[in-house]
Amino acid sequence: MTKVVFITGATSGFGRATARRFAEAGWGLVLSGRRQERLDELKAELDGKVPVHIATLDVRDATAVQALVDSLPAPFDKIRALINNAGLALAPEAAQKVALQDWHTMIDTNITGLVNVTHAVLPKLLETGKGASIVNIGSVAGEWPYPGGHVYGASKAFVKQFSFNLRCDLVSTGVRVTDIAPGMAETEFTLVRTKGNQAASDALYSTTTPLSAEDIAEQIFYVATLPDHININRLEIMPSRQAWGPFAVDRD
Ligand code: NDP
Ligand code: 8X3
């Protein structure tokens, strides 16, 4: 029987690389995101190699999330791994300069969206039981504060604690839960965070060696394909050339 992975945010970055990684291993794919043309491209690339089901989805819309899960045709209705990857940061400036809407968008996507998808897919994972996995994409920003992290970091702290609490409730079901917390990785993340500033994105990544989307996809694949009796609770990954900064100190 084909193993199926359900990936949110499959139109770019980690999500797209993860789709390719699972496809390499022969898994069936349920791929979602808001950009239809990107989903079409990915389906054209991977269809024929493995079964692929695409669906445009805004994870913030709980009704749409449930409708998509309820309408999955066989074999896509038997889900073994959920990759809760859709998410974003906005407003890299200081909290006191940020528009409230940007905070709401991060909360609605990174917290409410992730909860919407988890709630809808969980019954399918429970049916699979032993060996099923939920992989939530958190961030180093959920553990370590930094200037401009405000609601983004707080939303990823939610992802971490939600993952741990899910673990407690699911411990006897066979469904595993992992919080993967990447550091700096070159994707469209900074382009989105700066609302389309390609030069800022290039400047951030070009003078160091960030993680790649494929690096994270490999870790996602690893935790979801470990022997059934192993659960990685949290995996924090930074590029070798990134580490923590000094405390912020106000001086005269
Ligand atoms: P990208 O911007 O490249 O990808 C983000 C993905 O999320 C896109 O596929 C986008 O699809 C999707 N997405 C955003 N909002 C929604 C929404 N409302 N509904 C459905 N899908 C949505 O960034 P990354 O690949 O880097 O980001 C993936 C995850 O990794 C995010 O959760 C991010 O916070 C996290 N992360 C990123 C790090 C980095 O340095 N890159 C480090 C740590 C964590 P579409 O626009 O088509 O809907
Ligand atoms: C984002 C990672 O290093 O930009 O989740 O804070 S970092």
PDB file of C-alpha atoms and ligand atoms in Angstrom:
ATOM      1  CA  MET A   1       0.000   0.000   0.000  1.00  0.00           C
ATOM      2  CA  THR A   2       1.315   3.452  -0.932  1.00  0.00           C
ATOM      3  CA  LYS A   3       2.324   5.551   2.061  1.00  0.00           C
ATOM      4  CA  VAL A   4       0.832   9.043   1.842  1.00  0.00           C
ATOM      5  CA  VAL A   5       2.215  12.337   3.130  1.00  0.00           C
ATOM      6  CA  PHE A   6       0.071  15.479   3.438  1.00  0.00           C
ATOM      7  CA  ILE A   7       2.148  18.642   3.078  1.00  0.00           C
ATOM      8  CA  THR A   8       0.966  22.217   3.641  1.00  0.00           C
ATOM      9  CA  GLY A   9       2.866  25.044   1.950  1.00  0.00           C
ATOM     10  CA  ALA A  10       4.113  22.751  -0.810  1.00  0.00           C
ATOM     11  CA  THR A  11       4.408  25.574  -3.364  1.00  0.00           C
ATOM     12  CA  SER A  12       7.806  26.818  -2.206  1.00  0.00           C
ATOM     13  CA  GLY A  13      10.825  26.333   0.048  1.00  0.00           C
ATOM     14  CA  PHE A  14      10.772  23.496   2.591  1.00  0.00           C
ATOM     15  CA  GLY A  15       7.352  22.221   1.517  1.00  0.00           C
ATOM     16  CA  ARG A  16       8.271  21.812  -2.143  1.00  0.00           C
ATOM     17  CA  ALA A  17      11.632  20.207  -1.325  1.00  0.00           C
ATOM     18  CA  THR A  18       9.860  17.857   1.089  1.00  0.00           C
ATOM     19  CA  ALA A  19       7.397  16.822  -1.625  1.00  0.00           C
ATOM     20  CA  ARG A  20      10.341  15.938  -3.863  1.00  0.00           C
ATOM     21  CA  ARG A  21      12.109  14.037  -1.054  1.00  0.00           C
ATOM     22  CA  PHE A  22       9.096  11.866  -0.229  1.00  0.00           C
ATOM     23  CA  ALA A  23       8.447  11.314  -3.942  1.00  0.00           C
ATOM     24  CA  GLU A  24      12.002  10.002  -4.308  1.00  0.00           C
ATOM     25  CA  ALA A  25      11.099   7.367  -1.706  1.00  0.00           C
ATOM     26  CA  GLY A  26       7.860   6.424  -3.487  1.00  0.00           C
ATOM     27  CA  TRP A  27       5.322   8.043  -1.160  1.00  0.00           C
ATOM     28  CA  GLY A  28       1.980   9.323  -2.456  1.00  0.00           C
ATOM     29  CA  LEU A  29       1.606  13.079  -2.054  1.00  0.00           C
ATOM     30  CA  VAL A  30      -1.197  15.394  -0.978  1.00  0.00           C
ATOM     31  CA  LEU A  31       0.180  18.834  -1.800  1.00  0.00           C
ATOM     32  CA  SER A  32      -1.485  22.081  -0.766  1.00  0.00           C
ATOM     33  CA  GLY A  33      -0.820  25.810  -0.878  1.00  0.00           C
ATOM     34  CA  ARG A  34      -2.557  28.918  -2.143  1.00  0.00           C
ATOM     35  CA  ARG A  35      -0.761  29.222  -5.505  1.00  0.00           C
ATOM     36  CA  GLN A  36      -2.474  26.955  -8.018  1.00  0.00           C
ATOM     37  CA  GLU A  37       0.143  27.409 -10.768  1.00  0.00           C
ATOM     38  CA  ARG A  38       2.951  26.251  -8.448  1.00  0.00           C
ATOM     39  CA  LEU A  39       0.914  23.178  -7.493  1.00  0.00           C
ATOM     40  CA  ASP A  40       0.284  22.449 -11.173  1.00  0.00           C
ATOM     41  CA  GLU A  41       4.034  22.669 -11.891  1.00  0.00           C
ATOM     42  CA  LEU A  42       4.884  20.321  -9.042  1.00  0.00           C
ATOM     43  CA  LYS A  43       2.219  17.835 -10.083  1.00  0.00           C
ATOM     44  CA  ALA A  44       3.538  17.907 -13.652  1.00  0.00           C
ATOM     45  CA  GLU A  45       7.035  17.225 -12.306  1.00  0.00           C
ATOM     46  CA  LEU A  46       6.148  14.381  -9.928  1.00  0.00           C
ATOM     47  CA  ASP A  47       3.043  12.760 -11.418  1.00  0.00           C
ATOM     48  CA  GLY A  48       3.849   9.467 -13.076  1.00  0.00           C
ATOM     49  CA  LYS A  49       6.607   8.815 -10.530  1.00  0.00           C
ATOM     50  CA  VAL A  50       4.201   8.681  -7.558  1.00  0.00           C
ATOM     51  CA  PRO A  51       0.472   9.347  -7.002  1.00  0.00           C
ATOM     52  CA  VAL A  52      -0.019  13.128  -6.546  1.00  0.00           C
ATOM     53  CA  HIS A  53      -3.138  14.955  -5.357  1.00  0.00           C
ATOM     54  CA  ILE A  54      -3.017  18.761  -5.371  1.00  0.00           C
ATOM     55  CA  ALA A  55      -5.432  21.159  -3.715  1.00  0.00           C
ATOM     56  CA  THR A  56      -5.350  24.921  -3.339  1.00  0.00           C
ATOM     57  CA  LEU A  57      -5.797  25.669   0.314  1.00  0.00           C
ATOM     58  CA  ASP A  58      -5.497  28.603   2.651  1.00  0.00           C
ATOM     59  CA  VAL A  59      -4.798  26.969   6.002  1.00  0.00           C
ATOM     60  CA  ARG A  60      -6.477  29.889   7.791  1.00  0.00           C
ATOM     61  CA  ASP A  61      -9.858  28.722   6.471  1.00  0.00           C
ATOM     62  CA  ALA A  62     -10.953  25.912   8.827  1.00  0.00           C
ATOM     63  CA  THR A  63     -13.996  25.015   6.707  1.00  0.00           C
ATOM     64  CA  ALA A  64     -11.899  24.660   3.565  1.00  0.00           C
ATOM     65  CA  VAL A  65      -9.318  22.576   5.412  1.00  0.00           C
ATOM     66  CA  GLN A  66     -11.985  20.150   6.675  1.00  0.00           C
ATOM     67  CA  ALA A  67     -13.660  19.988   3.241  1.00  0.00           C
ATOM     68  CA  LEU A  68     -10.366  19.107   1.576  1.00  0.00           C
ATOM     69  CA  VAL A  69      -9.590  16.341   4.056  1.00  0.00           C
ATOM     70  CA  ASP A  70     -13.141  14.949   3.815  1.00  0.00           C
ATOM     71  CA  SER A  71     -12.984  14.840   0.011  1.00  0.00           C
ATOM     72  CA  LEU A  72      -9.641  13.057  -0.381  1.00  0.00           C
ATOM     73  CA  PRO A  73     -10.022  10.154  -2.827  1.00  0.00           C
ATOM     74  CA  ALA A  74      -8.291   6.796  -2.297  1.00  0.00           C
ATOM     75  CA  PRO A  75      -5.383   6.211  -1.841  1.00  0.00           C
ATOM     76  CA  PHE A  76      -4.845   9.750  -0.515  1.00  0.00           C
ATOM     77  CA  ASP A  77      -7.328   9.322   2.344  1.00  0.00           C
ATOM     78  CA  LYS A  78      -4.949   6.990   4.218  1.00  0.00           C
ATOM     79  CA  ILE A  79      -2.421   9.450   5.580  1.00  0.00           C
ATOM     80  CA  ARG A  80       0.774   8.327   7.286  1.00  0.00           C
ATOM     81  CA  ALA A  81       2.555  11.686   7.710  1.00  0.00           C
ATOM     82  CA  LEU A  82       1.329  15.235   8.108  1.00  0.00           C
ATOM     83  CA  ILE A  83       3.887  17.976   7.491  1.00  0.00           C
ATOM     84  CA  ASN A  84       2.536  21.194   8.979  1.00  0.00           C
ATOM     85  CA  ASN A  85       4.860  23.502   7.101  1.00  0.00           C
ATOM     86  CA  ALA A  86       2.761  26.442   5.803  1.00  0.00           C
ATOM     87  CA  GLY A  87       3.791  29.570   7.624  1.00  0.00           C
ATOM     88  CA  LEU A  88       5.400  32.942   7.374  1.00  0.00           C
ATOM     89  CA  ALA A  89       7.090  35.820   9.123  1.00  0.00           C
ATOM     90  CA  LEU A  90       6.161  39.422   8.434  1.00  0.00           C
ATOM     91  CA  ALA A  91       7.383  42.794   9.669  1.00  0.00           C
ATOM     92  CA  PRO A  92      11.076  42.365  10.605  1.00  0.00           C
ATOM     93  CA  GLU A  93      11.075  45.796  12.251  1.00  0.00           C
ATOM     94  CA  ALA A  94      10.629  46.460  15.994  1.00  0.00           C
ATOM     95  CA  ALA A  95       7.284  45.555  17.582  1.00  0.00           C
ATOM     96  CA  GLN A  96       6.338  49.176  18.182  1.00  0.00           C
ATOM     97  CA  LYS A  97       6.495  49.848  14.408  1.00  0.00           C
ATOM     98  CA  VAL A  98       4.460  46.889  13.207  1.00  0.00           C
ATOM     99  CA  ALA A  99       0.942  47.018  11.735  1.00  0.00           C
ATOM    100  CA  LEU A 100      -1.543  44.988  13.799  1.00  0.00           C
ATOM    101  CA  GLN A 101      -2.698  43.194  10.639  1.00  0.00           C
ATOM    102  CA  ASP A 102       0.773  41.676  10.198  1.00  0.00           C
ATOM    103  CA  TRP A 103       0.619  40.224  13.695  1.00  0.00           C
ATOM    104  CA  HIS A 104      -2.842  38.830  12.973  1.00  0.00           C
ATOM    105  CA  THR A 105      -1.675  37.264   9.697  1.00  0.00           C
ATOM    106  CA  MET A 106       1.160  35.435  11.455  1.00  0.00           C
ATOM    107  CA  ILE A 107      -1.112  34.203  14.253  1.00  0.00           C
ATOM    108  CA  ASP A 108      -3.841  33.179  11.793  1.00  0.00           C
ATOM    109  CA  THR A 109      -1.383  31.240   9.608  1.00  0.00           C
ATOM    110  CA  ASN A 110       1.274  29.851  11.958  1.00  0.00           C
ATOM    111  CA  ILE A 111      -1.029  29.075  14.882  1.00  0.00           C
ATOM    112  CA  THR A 112      -4.676  28.889  13.760  1.00  0.00           C
ATOM    113  CA  GLY A 113      -3.795  27.395  10.360  1.00  0.00           C
ATOM    114  CA  LEU A 114      -1.582  24.721  11.884  1.00  0.00           C
ATOM    115  CA  VAL A 115      -4.267  23.869  14.431  1.00  0.00           C
ATOM    116  CA  ASN A 116      -6.947  23.732  11.696  1.00  0.00           C
ATOM    117  CA  VAL A 117      -4.967  21.231   9.647  1.00  0.00           C
ATOM    118  CA  THR A 118      -3.941  19.131  12.635  1.00  0.00           C
ATOM    119  CA  HIS A 119      -7.542  18.837  13.844  1.00  0.00           C
ATOM    120  CA  ALA A 120      -8.806  17.827  10.395  1.00  0.00           C
ATOM    121  CA  VAL A 121      -6.054  15.305   9.591  1.00  0.00           C
ATOM    122  CA  LEU A 122      -5.660  13.750  13.041  1.00  0.00           C
ATOM    123  CA  PRO A 123      -8.492  11.184  12.623  1.00  0.00           C
ATOM    124  CA  LYS A 124      -6.742   9.877   9.476  1.00  0.00           C
ATOM    125  CA  LEU A 125      -3.432   9.581  11.323  1.00  0.00           C
ATOM    126  CA  LEU A 126      -5.160   7.754  14.163  1.00  0.00           C
ATOM    127  CA  GLU A 127      -6.597   5.286  11.630  1.00  0.00           C
ATOM    128  CA  THR A 128      -3.046   4.649  10.429  1.00  0.00           C
ATOM    129  CA  GLY A 129      -1.834   4.326  14.020  1.00  0.00           C
ATOM    130  CA  LYS A 130       1.643   2.925  14.599  1.00  0.00           C
ATOM    131  CA  GLY A 131       4.266   4.708  12.521  1.00  0.00           C
ATOM    132  CA  ALA A 132       2.129   7.742  11.666  1.00  0.00           C
ATOM    133  CA  SER A 133       3.762  11.140  12.179  1.00  0.00           C
ATOM    134  CA  ILE A 134       2.954  14.789  12.597  1.00  0.00           C
ATOM    135  CA  VAL A 135       5.932  16.988  11.763  1.00  0.00           C
ATOM    136  CA  ASN A 136       5.365  20.602  12.752  1.00  0.00           C
ATOM    137  CA  ILE A 137       7.718  23.230  11.393  1.00  0.00           C
ATOM    138  CA  GLY A 138       8.669  25.505  14.246  1.00  0.00           C
ATOM    139  CA  SER A 139      11.755  27.677  14.284  1.00  0.00           C
ATOM    140  CA  VAL A 140      14.789  28.625  16.327  1.00  0.00           C
ATOM    141  CA  ALA A 141      12.766  31.833  16.763  1.00  0.00           C
ATOM    142  CA  GLY A 142      10.365  29.826  18.961  1.00  0.00           C
ATOM    143  CA  GLU A 143      13.145  29.176  21.460  1.00  0.00           C
ATOM    144  CA  TRP A 144      15.512  32.129  21.171  1.00  0.00           C
ATOM    145  CA  PRO A 145      14.365  35.755  21.204  1.00  0.00           C
ATOM    146  CA  TYR A 146      15.819  38.282  18.771  1.00  0.00           C
ATOM    147  CA  PRO A 147      14.971  41.858  17.743  1.00  0.00           C
ATOM    148  CA  GLY A 148      12.074  41.892  15.293  1.00  0.00           C
ATOM    149  CA  GLY A 149      10.994  38.381  16.322  1.00  0.00           C
ATOM    150  CA  HIS A 150       7.898  39.555  18.300  1.00  0.00           C
ATOM    151  CA  VAL A 151       4.819  37.622  17.141  1.00  0.00           C
ATOM    152  CA  TYR A 152       6.692  35.380  14.697  1.00  0.00           C
ATOM    153  CA  GLY A 153       8.860  33.891  17.469  1.00  0.00           C
ATOM    154  CA  ALA A 154       5.872  33.670  19.795  1.00  0.00           C
ATOM    155  CA  SER A 155       3.869  31.813  17.140  1.00  0.00           C
ATOM    156  CA  LYS A 156       6.684  29.280  16.785  1.00  0.00           C
ATOM    157  CA  ALA A 157       6.873  28.887  20.583  1.00  0.00           C
ATOM    158  CA  PHE A 158       3.216  27.869  20.305  1.00  0.00           C
ATOM    159  CA  VAL A 159       4.172  25.293  17.666  1.00  0.00           C
ATOM    160  CA  LYS A 160       6.760  23.803  20.005  1.00  0.00           C
ATOM    161  CA  GLN A 161       4.487  23.562  23.049  1.00  0.00           C
ATOM    162  CA  PHE A 162       1.510  22.349  20.994  1.00  0.00           C
ATOM    163  CA  SER A 163       3.748  19.599  19.579  1.00  0.00           C
ATOM    164  CA  PHE A 164       4.879  18.513  23.052  1.00  0.00           C
ATOM    165  CA  ASN A 165       1.331  18.552  24.419  1.00  0.00           C
ATOM    166  CA  LEU A 166       0.067  16.560  21.424  1.00  0.00           C
ATOM    167  CA  ARG A 167       2.759  13.996  22.199  1.00  0.00           C
ATOM    168  CA  CYS A 168       1.306  13.522  25.664  1.00  0.00           C
ATOM    169  CA  ASP A 169      -2.223  12.932  24.383  1.00  0.00           C
ATOM    170  CA  LEU A 170      -1.161  10.690  21.489  1.00  0.00           C
ATOM    171  CA  VAL A 171       1.389   8.590  23.368  1.00  0.00           C
ATOM    172  CA  SER A 172      -0.737   5.415  23.270  1.00  0.00           C
ATOM    173  CA  THR A 173      -1.960   5.836  19.684  1.00  0.00           C
ATOM    174  CA  GLY A 174       1.242   5.196  17.737  1.00  0.00           C
ATOM    175  CA  VAL A 175       1.073   8.691  16.210  1.00  0.00           C
ATOM    176  CA  ARG A 176       4.381  10.503  16.649  1.00  0.00           C
ATOM    177  CA  VAL A 177       4.878  14.254  16.878  1.00  0.00           C
ATOM    178  CA  THR A 178       7.996  16.306  16.149  1.00  0.00           C
ATOM    179  CA  ASP A 179       8.771  19.996  16.281  1.00  0.00           C
ATOM    180  CA  ILE A 180      11.471  20.732  13.704  1.00  0.00           C
ATOM    181  CA  ALA A 181      13.075  24.078  14.442  1.00  0.00           C
ATOM    182  CA  PRO A 182      15.255  25.356  11.601  1.00  0.00           C
ATOM    183  CA  GLY A 183      17.524  28.360  11.731  1.00  0.00           C
ATOM    184  CA  MET A 184      18.408  30.507   8.738  1.00  0.00           C
ATOM    185  CA  ALA A 185      17.452  28.801   5.502  1.00  0.00           C
ATOM    186  CA  GLU A 186      17.337  30.262   2.005  1.00  0.00           C
ATOM    187  CA  THR A 187      13.803  30.007   0.633  1.00  0.00           C
ATOM    188  CA  GLU A 188      11.194  32.650  -0.221  1.00  0.00           C
ATOM    189  CA  PHE A 189      10.866  33.264   3.540  1.00  0.00           C
ATOM    190  CA  THR A 190      12.750  36.596   3.581  1.00  0.00           C
ATOM    191  CA  LEU A 191      11.123  37.752   0.355  1.00  0.00           C
ATOM    192  CA  VAL A 192       7.764  37.273   2.094  1.00  0.00           C
ATOM    193  CA  ARG A 193       8.981  38.784   5.380  1.00  0.00           C
ATOM    194  CA  THR A 194      10.177  41.952   3.598  1.00  0.00           C
ATOM    195  CA  LYS A 195       7.091  42.052   1.359  1.00  0.00           C
ATOM    196  CA  GLY A 196       8.967  41.453  -1.865  1.00  0.00           C
ATOM    197  CA  ASN A 197      12.417  42.979  -1.259  1.00  0.00           C
ATOM    198  CA  GLN A 198      14.609  40.630  -3.323  1.00  0.00           C
ATOM    199  CA  ALA A 199      17.752  42.702  -2.616  1.00  0.00           C
ATOM    200  CA  ALA A 200      17.226  42.344   1.157  1.00  0.00           C
ATOM    201  CA  SER A 201      16.706  38.624   0.764  1.00  0.00           C
ATOM    202  CA  ASP A 202      19.837  38.233  -1.385  1.00  0.00           C
ATOM    203  CA  ALA A 203      21.876  40.363   1.064  1.00  0.00           C
ATOM    204  CA  LEU A 204      20.840  38.194   4.024  1.00  0.00           C
ATOM    205  CA  TYR A 205      21.912  34.929   2.423  1.00  0.00           C
ATOM    206  CA  SER A 206      24.706  35.812  -0.023  1.00  0.00           C
ATOM    207  CA  THR A 207      27.506  36.521   2.467  1.00  0.00           C
ATOM    208  CA  THR A 208      27.031  33.398   4.596  1.00  0.00           C
ATOM    209  CA  THR A 209      26.093  29.749   4.085  1.00  0.00           C
ATOM    210  CA  PRO A 210      22.440  29.300   5.004  1.00  0.00           C
ATOM    211  CA  LEU A 211      20.621  25.995   5.182  1.00  0.00           C
ATOM    212  CA  SER A 212      18.871  24.966   1.987  1.00  0.00           C
ATOM    213  CA  ALA A 213      15.294  23.802   1.594  1.00  0.00           C
ATOM    214  CA  GLU A 214      16.696  20.360   0.747  1.00  0.00           C
ATOM    215  CA  ASP A 215      18.638  20.251   4.052  1.00  0.00           C
ATOM    216  CA  ILE A 216      15.388  20.648   5.980  1.00  0.00           C
ATOM    217  CA  ALA A 217      13.450  18.292   3.712  1.00  0.00           C
ATOM    218  CA  GLU A 218      16.018  15.607   4.515  1.00  0.00           C
ATOM    219  CA  GLN A 219      15.453  16.084   8.264  1.00  0.00           C
ATOM    220  CA  ILE A 220      11.668  16.021   7.834  1.00  0.00           C
ATOM    221  CA  PHE A 221      11.927  12.794   5.852  1.00  0.00           C
ATOM    222  CA  TYR A 222      14.295  11.343   8.462  1.00  0.00           C
ATOM    223  CA  VAL A 223      12.018  11.910  11.468  1.00  0.00           C
ATOM    224  CA  ALA A 224       8.927  10.648   9.607  1.00  0.00           C
ATOM    225  CA  THR A 225      10.592   7.420   8.466  1.00  0.00           C
ATOM    226  CA  LEU A 226      12.366   6.313  11.623  1.00  0.00           C
ATOM    227  CA  PRO A 227      11.370   2.927  13.071  1.00  0.00           C
ATOM    228  CA  ASP A 228       7.904   3.119  14.678  1.00  0.00           C
ATOM    229  CA  HIS A 229       9.210   3.009  18.245  1.00  0.00           C
ATOM    230  CA  ILE A 230      11.306   6.196  17.905  1.00  0.00           C
ATOM    231  CA  ASN A 231       9.933   9.723  18.376  1.00  0.00           C
ATOM    232  CA  ILE A 232      12.183  12.740  17.872  1.00  0.00           C
ATOM    233  CA  ASN A 233      10.490  15.340  20.077  1.00  0.00           C
ATOM    234  CA  ARG A 234      12.305  18.395  18.799  1.00  0.00           C
ATOM    235  CA  LEU A 235      15.045  18.890  16.261  1.00  0.00           C
ATOM    236  CA  GLU A 236      16.746  22.285  16.199  1.00  0.00           C
ATOM    237  CA  ILE A 237      19.000  22.863  13.206  1.00  0.00           C
ATOM    238  CA  MET A 238      21.186  25.851  12.399  1.00  0.00           C
ATOM    239  CA  PRO A 239      23.729  26.423   9.670  1.00  0.00           C
ATOM    240  CA  SER A 240      27.272  26.030  11.048  1.00  0.00           C
ATOM    241  CA  ARG A 241      27.768  29.738  10.385  1.00  0.00           C
ATOM    242  CA  GLN A 242      24.800  30.829  12.567  1.00  0.00           C
ATOM    243  CA  ALA A 243      24.730  30.915  16.396  1.00  0.00           C
ATOM    244  CA  TRP A 244      23.172  32.989  19.197  1.00  0.00           C
ATOM    245  CA  GLY A 245      23.787  36.724  19.568  1.00  0.00           C
ATOM    246  CA  PRO A 246      24.509  38.858  22.630  1.00  0.00           C
ATOM    247  CA  PHE A 247      21.793  40.135  25.017  1.00  0.00           C
ATOM    248  CA  ALA A 248      20.286  43.474  24.045  1.00  0.00           C
ATOM    249  CA  VAL A 249      21.473  46.221  26.399  1.00  0.00           C
ATOM    250  CA  ASP A 250      20.265  49.811  26.421  1.00  0.00           C
ATOM    251  CA  ARG A 251      23.201  52.186  27.079  1.00  0.00           C
ATOM    252  CA  ASP A 252      23.584  55.927  27.756  1.00  0.00           C
TER     253      ASP A 252
HETATM  254  P1  NDP B   1       8.498  29.945   1.810  1.00  0.00           P
HETATM  255  O1  NDP B   1       7.976  31.341   1.830  1.00  0.00           O
HETATM  256  O2  NDP B   1       9.431  29.553   0.741  1.00  0.00           O
HETATM  257  O3  NDP B   1       7.287  28.910   1.869  1.00  0.00           O
HETATM  258  C1  NDP B   1       6.180  29.129   2.688  1.00  0.00           C
HETATM  259  C2  NDP B   1       5.049  28.225   2.250  1.00  0.00           C
HETATM  260  O4  NDP B   1       3.917  28.467   3.116  1.00  0.00           O
HETATM  261  C3  NDP B   1       4.594  28.506   0.832  1.00  0.00           C
HETATM  262  O5  NDP B   1       4.401  27.278   0.160  1.00  0.00           O
HETATM  263  C4  NDP B   1       3.262  29.221   1.006  1.00  0.00           C
HETATM  264  O6  NDP B   1       2.395  28.859  -0.048  1.00  0.00           O
HETATM  265  C5  NDP B   1       2.757  28.614   2.320  1.00  0.00           C
HETATM  266  N1  NDP B   1       1.772  29.458   2.979  1.00  0.00           N
HETATM  267  C6  NDP B   1       1.931  30.681   3.529  1.00  0.00           C
HETATM  268  N2  NDP B   1       0.765  31.147   3.996  1.00  0.00           N
HETATM  269  C7  NDP B   1      -0.163  30.185   3.730  1.00  0.00           C
HETATM  270  C8  NDP B   1      -1.558  30.066   3.949  1.00  0.00           C
HETATM  271  N3  NDP B   1      -2.264  31.039   4.552  1.00  0.00           N
HETATM  272  N4  NDP B   1      -2.186  28.925   3.554  1.00  0.00           N
HETATM  273  C9  NDP B   1      -1.501  27.939   2.951  1.00  0.00           C
HETATM  274  N5  NDP B   1      -0.184  28.000   2.700  1.00  0.00           N
HETATM  275  C10 NDP B   1       0.477  29.110   3.083  1.00  0.00           C
HETATM  276  O7  NDP B   1       9.201  29.760   3.241  1.00  0.00           O
HETATM  277  P2  NDP B   1       9.837  28.467   3.964  1.00  0.00           P
HETATM  278  O8  NDP B   1       9.818  27.289   3.105  1.00  0.00           O
HETATM  279  O9  NDP B   1      11.116  28.913   4.532  1.00  0.00           O
HETATM  280  O10 NDP B   1       8.800  28.323   5.168  1.00  0.00           O
HETATM  281  C11 NDP B   1       8.185  27.113   5.513  1.00  0.00           C
HETATM  282  C12 NDP B   1       8.025  27.067   7.021  1.00  0.00           C
HETATM  283  O11 NDP B   1       9.324  27.077   7.620  1.00  0.00           O
HETATM  284  C13 NDP B   1       7.280  28.252   7.621  1.00  0.00           C
HETATM  285  O12 NDP B   1       6.438  27.761   8.638  1.00  0.00           O
HETATM  286  C14 NDP B   1       8.402  29.107   8.226  1.00  0.00           C
HETATM  287  O13 NDP B   1       7.966  29.881   9.303  1.00  0.00           O
HETATM  288  C15 NDP B   1       9.364  28.025   8.661  1.00  0.00           C
HETATM  289  N6  NDP B   1      10.752  28.397   8.875  1.00  0.00           N
HETATM  290  C16 NDP B   1      11.493  28.983   7.886  1.00  0.00           C
HETATM  291  C17 NDP B   1      12.824  29.273   8.121  1.00  0.00           C
HETATM  292  C18 NDP B   1      13.700  29.929   7.103  1.00  0.00           C
HETATM  293  O14 NDP B   1      14.728  30.508   7.492  1.00  0.00           O
HETATM  294  N7  NDP B   1      13.386  29.843   5.825  1.00  0.00           N
HETATM  295  C19 NDP B   1      13.458  28.939   9.394  1.00  0.00           C
HETATM  296  C20 NDP B   1      12.579  28.358  10.358  1.00  0.00           C
HETATM  297  C21 NDP B   1      11.289  28.080  10.087  1.00  0.00           C
HETATM  298  P3  NDP B   1       1.383  29.854  -0.802  1.00  0.00           P
HETATM  299  O15 NDP B   1       1.959  31.231  -0.741  1.00  0.00           O
HETATM  300  O16 NDP B   1       1.283  29.292  -2.182  1.00  0.00           O
HETATM  301  O17 NDP B   1       0.127  29.691  -0.025  1.00  0.00           O
HETATM  302  C1  8X3 B   2      13.208  31.875  10.902  1.00  0.00           C
HETATM  303  C2  8X3 B   2      14.583  31.480  11.251  1.00  0.00           C
HETATM  304  O1  8X3 B   2      16.911  32.372  11.765  1.00  0.00           O
HETATM  305  O2  8X3 B   2      15.395  33.801  10.466  1.00  0.00           O
HETATM  306  O3  8X3 B   2      12.294  30.951  11.357  1.00  0.00           O
HETATM  307  O4  8X3 B   2      14.974  33.420  12.810  1.00  0.00           O
HETATM  308  S1  8X3 B   2      15.533  32.841  11.588  1.00  0.00           S
END
